[in-house]
Amino acid sequence: MLNQFQVYLVQKGYKEFSISGNPSTAIDYAWRVAKVCEKENCTIKQLSENINTILKQYGHYGKKWTIGRRSHESYINALKQFAKFALAQSI
């Protein structure tokens, strides 16, 4: 499912690789979602089923905001995009 998420991001205009060939946003966001799964001890499917709860925890004023705001808020931004992806998958 992470590969599908990465493809979804590329289709939405996020870059997979930078001009210099380094991994870019699409790869980074998929990696960050995988890291959240590790931290939450859940599968990607479980994360997609509970994404709204997870978003609240990692968002502003959530108890895991210190993680959510890391790297210019990349974790919370990745989770927000994953929520959109999960919603699109369920439609």
JSON list of C-alpha atoms in Angstrom, two decimals:
[
{"chain": "A", "resi": 1, "resn": "MET", "atom": "CA", "xyz": [0.00, 0.00, 0.00]},
{"chain": "A", "resi": 2, "resn": "LEU", "atom": "CA", "xyz": [2.93, 2.37, 0.57]},
{"chain": "A", "resi": 3, "resn": "ASN", "atom": "CA", "xyz": [3.93, 1.96, -3.06]},
{"chain": "A", "resi": 4, "resn": "GLN", "atom": "CA", "xyz": [0.38, 2.90, -4.08]},
{"chain": "A", "resi": 5, "resn": "PHE", "atom": "CA", "xyz": [0.58, 5.92, -1.78]},
{"chain": "A", "resi": 6, "resn": "GLN", "atom": "CA", "xyz": [3.83, 6.97, -3.42]},
{"chain": "A", "resi": 7, "resn": "VAL", "atom": "CA", "xyz": [2.27, 6.64, -6.90]},
{"chain": "A", "resi": 8, "resn": "TYR", "atom": "CA", "xyz": [-0.74, 8.64, -5.68]},
{"chain": "A", "resi": 9, "resn": "LEU", "atom": "CA", "xyz": [1.56, 11.44, -4.51]},
{"chain": "A", "resi": 10, "resn": "VAL", "atom": "CA", "xyz": [3.40, 11.53, -7.84]},
{"chain": "A", "resi": 11, "resn": "GLN", "atom": "CA", "xyz": [0.05, 11.72, -9.64]},
{"chain": "A", "resi": 12, "resn": "LYS", "atom": "CA", "xyz": [-0.86, 14.66, -7.38]},
{"chain": "A", "resi": 13, "resn": "GLY", "atom": "CA", "xyz": [2.29, 16.50, -8.46]},
{"chain": "A", "resi": 14, "resn": "TYR", "atom": "CA", "xyz": [4.74, 15.61, -5.72]},
{"chain": "A", "resi": 15, "resn": "LYS", "atom": "CA", "xyz": [8.23, 14.81, -6.94]},
{"chain": "A", "resi": 16, "resn": "GLU", "atom": "CA", "xyz": [9.72, 11.37, -6.47]},
{"chain": "A", "resi": 17, "resn": "PHE", "atom": "CA", "xyz": [13.31, 12.51, -7.02]},
{"chain": "A", "resi": 18, "resn": "SER", "atom": "CA", "xyz": [15.00, 15.88, -6.90]},
{"chain": "A", "resi": 19, "resn": "ILE", "atom": "CA", "xyz": [16.98, 17.28, -9.82]},
{"chain": "A", "resi": 20, "resn": "SER", "atom": "CA", "xyz": [20.14, 15.92, -8.24]},
{"chain": "A", "resi": 21, "resn": "GLY", "atom": "CA", "xyz": [18.59, 12.43, -8.08]},
{"chain": "A", "resi": 22, "resn": "ASN", "atom": "CA", "xyz": [17.98, 12.34, -4.34]},
{"chain": "A", "resi": 23, "resn": "PRO", "atom": "CA", "xyz": [14.68, 11.04, -2.95]},
{"chain": "A", "resi": 24, "resn": "SER", "atom": "CA", "xyz": [12.10, 13.80, -2.77]},
{"chain": "A", "resi": 25, "resn": "THR", "atom": "CA", "xyz": [8.68, 14.40, -1.23]},
{"chain": "A", "resi": 26, "resn": "ALA", "atom": "CA", "xyz": [6.79, 11.33, -2.51]},
{"chain": "A", "resi": 27, "resn": "ILE", "atom": "CA", "xyz": [9.43, 8.94, -1.22]},
{"chain": "A", "resi": 28, "resn": "ASP", "atom": "CA", "xyz": [9.91, 10.93, 2.00]},
{"chain": "A", "resi": 29, "resn": "TYR", "atom": "CA", "xyz": [6.20, 10.98, 2.82]},
{"chain": "A", "resi": 30, "resn": "ALA", "atom": "CA", "xyz": [5.87, 7.22, 2.26]},
{"chain": "A", "resi": 31, "resn": "TRP", "atom": "CA", "xyz": [8.89, 6.69, 4.53]},
{"chain": "A", "resi": 32, "resn": "ARG", "atom": "CA", "xyz": [7.39, 8.94, 7.23]},
{"chain": "A", "resi": 33, "resn": "VAL", "atom": "CA", "xyz": [4.07, 7.09, 7.11]},
{"chain": "A", "resi": 34, "resn": "ALA", "atom": "CA", "xyz": [5.98, 3.83, 7.55]},
{"chain": "A", "resi": 35, "resn": "LYS", "atom": "CA", "xyz": [7.78, 5.34, 10.56]},
{"chain": "A", "resi": 36, "resn": "VAL", "atom": "CA", "xyz": [4.46, 6.35, 12.13]},
{"chain": "A", "resi": 37, "resn": "CYS", "atom": "CA", "xyz": [3.29, 2.75, 11.68]},
{"chain": "A", "resi": 38, "resn": "GLU", "atom": "CA", "xyz": [6.40, 1.60, 13.55]},
{"chain": "A", "resi": 39, "resn": "LYS", "atom": "CA", "xyz": [5.84, 4.13, 16.35]},
{"chain": "A", "resi": 40, "resn": "GLU", "atom": "CA", "xyz": [2.17, 3.19, 16.63]},
{"chain": "A", "resi": 41, "resn": "ASN", "atom": "CA", "xyz": [2.93, -0.53, 16.28]},
{"chain": "A", "resi": 42, "resn": "CYS", "atom": "CA", "xyz": [0.30, -0.93, 13.57]},
{"chain": "A", "resi": 43, "resn": "THR", "atom": "CA", "xyz": [0.02, -2.02, 9.97]},
{"chain": "A", "resi": 44, "resn": "ILE", "atom": "CA", "xyz": [-0.54, 0.39, 7.13]},
{"chain": "A", "resi": 45, "resn": "LYS", "atom": "CA", "xyz": [-4.12, -0.90, 6.88]},
{"chain": "A", "resi": 46, "resn": "GLN", "atom": "CA", "xyz": [-4.72, -0.24, 10.57]},
{"chain": "A", "resi": 47, "resn": "LEU", "atom": "CA", "xyz": [-3.27, 3.23, 10.13]},
{"chain": "A", "resi": 48, "resn": "SER", "atom": "CA", "xyz": [-5.64, 3.94, 7.24]},
{"chain": "A", "resi": 49, "resn": "GLU", "atom": "CA", "xyz": [-8.60, 2.76, 9.33]},
{"chain": "A", "resi": 50, "resn": "ASN", "atom": "CA", "xyz": [-7.60, 5.00, 12.26]},
{"chain": "A", "resi": 51, "resn": "ILE", "atom": "CA", "xyz": [-6.10, 7.92, 10.34]},
{"chain": "A", "resi": 52, "resn": "ASN", "atom": "CA", "xyz": [-8.37, 10.58, 11.87]},
{"chain": "A", "resi": 53, "resn": "THR", "atom": "CA", "xyz": [-7.37, 9.61, 15.41]},
{"chain": "A", "resi": 54, "resn": "ILE", "atom": "CA", "xyz": [-3.69, 9.49, 14.45]},
{"chain": "A", "resi": 55, "resn": "LEU", "atom": "CA", "xyz": [-3.94, 12.88, 12.75]},
{"chain": "A", "resi": 56, "resn": "LYS", "atom": "CA", "xyz": [-5.29, 14.43, 15.94]},
{"chain": "A", "resi": 57, "resn": "GLN", "atom": "CA", "xyz": [-2.48, 12.93, 18.00]},
{"chain": "A", "resi": 58, "resn": "TYR", "atom": "CA", "xyz": [0.28, 14.15, 15.65]},
{"chain": "A", "resi": 59, "resn": "GLY", "atom": "CA", "xyz": [-1.39, 17.48, 14.84]},
{"chain": "A", "resi": 60, "resn": "HIS", "atom": "CA", "xyz": [-1.28, 20.83, 16.60]},
{"chain": "A", "resi": 61, "resn": "TYR", "atom": "CA", "xyz": [-2.13, 20.40, 20.29]},
{"chain": "A", "resi": 62, "resn": "GLY", "atom": "CA", "xyz": [-1.98, 16.59, 20.02]},
{"chain": "A", "resi": 63, "resn": "LYS", "atom": "CA", "xyz": [0.03, 14.58, 22.50]},
{"chain": "A", "resi": 64, "resn": "LYS", "atom": "CA", "xyz": [2.52, 13.54, 19.76]},
{"chain": "A", "resi": 65, "resn": "TRP", "atom": "CA", "xyz": [2.90, 16.99, 18.20]},
{"chain": "A", "resi": 66, "resn": "THR", "atom": "CA", "xyz": [6.63, 16.99, 18.96]},
{"chain": "A", "resi": 67, "resn": "ILE", "atom": "CA", "xyz": [6.94, 14.18, 16.41]},
{"chain": "A", "resi": 68, "resn": "GLY", "atom": "CA", "xyz": [4.36, 15.65, 14.02]},
{"chain": "A", "resi": 69, "resn": "ARG", "atom": "CA", "xyz": [6.22, 18.91, 13.68]},
{"chain": "A", "resi": 70, "resn": "ARG", "atom": "CA", "xyz": [9.65, 17.42, 13.01]},
{"chain": "A", "resi": 71, "resn": "SER", "atom": "CA", "xyz": [11.42, 18.31, 9.79]},
{"chain": "A", "resi": 72, "resn": "HIS", "atom": "CA", "xyz": [9.24, 21.32, 9.00]},
{"chain": "A", "resi": 73, "resn": "GLU", "atom": "CA", "xyz": [6.08, 19.38, 9.88]},
{"chain": "A", "resi": 74, "resn": "SER", "atom": "CA", "xyz": [6.82, 16.63, 7.36]},
{"chain": "A", "resi": 75, "resn": "TYR", "atom": "CA", "xyz": [5.27, 13.94, 9.55]},
{"chain": "A", "resi": 76, "resn": "ILE", "atom": "CA", "xyz": [1.92, 15.67, 9.93]},
{"chain": "A", "resi": 77, "resn": "ASN", "atom": "CA", "xyz": [1.93, 16.71, 6.27]},
{"chain": "A", "resi": 78, "resn": "ALA", "atom": "CA", "xyz": [2.63, 13.13, 5.23]},
{"chain": "A", "resi": 79, "resn": "LEU", "atom": "CA", "xyz": [-0.23, 11.92, 7.44]},
{"chain": "A", "resi": 80, "resn": "LYS", "atom": "CA", "xyz": [-2.59, 14.51, 5.96]},
{"chain": "A", "resi": 81, "resn": "GLN", "atom": "CA", "xyz": [-1.77, 13.33, 2.45]},
{"chain": "A", "resi": 82, "resn": "PHE", "atom": "CA", "xyz": [-2.13, 9.73, 3.56]},
{"chain": "A", "resi": 83, "resn": "ALA", "atom": "CA", "xyz": [-5.61, 10.56, 4.91]},
{"chain": "A", "resi": 84, "resn": "LYS", "atom": "CA", "xyz": [-6.57, 11.92, 1.48]},
{"chain": "A", "resi": 85, "resn": "PHE", "atom": "CA", "xyz": [-5.15, 8.80, -0.14]},
{"chain": "A", "resi": 86, "resn": "ALA", "atom": "CA", "xyz": [-7.03, 6.51, 2.26]},
{"chain": "A", "resi": 87, "resn": "LEU", "atom": "CA", "xyz": [-10.26, 8.36, 1.55]},
{"chain": "A", "resi": 88, "resn": "ALA", "atom": "CA", "xyz": [-9.70, 8.07, -2.20]},
{"chain": "A", "resi": 89, "resn": "GLN", "atom": "CA", "xyz": [-9.04, 4.34, -1.84]},
{"chain": "A", "resi": 90, "resn": "SER", "atom": "CA", "xyz": [-12.31, 3.81, 0.02]},
{"chain": "A", "resi": 91, "resn": "ILE", "atom": "CA", "xyz": [-14.44, 5.57, -2.60]}
]
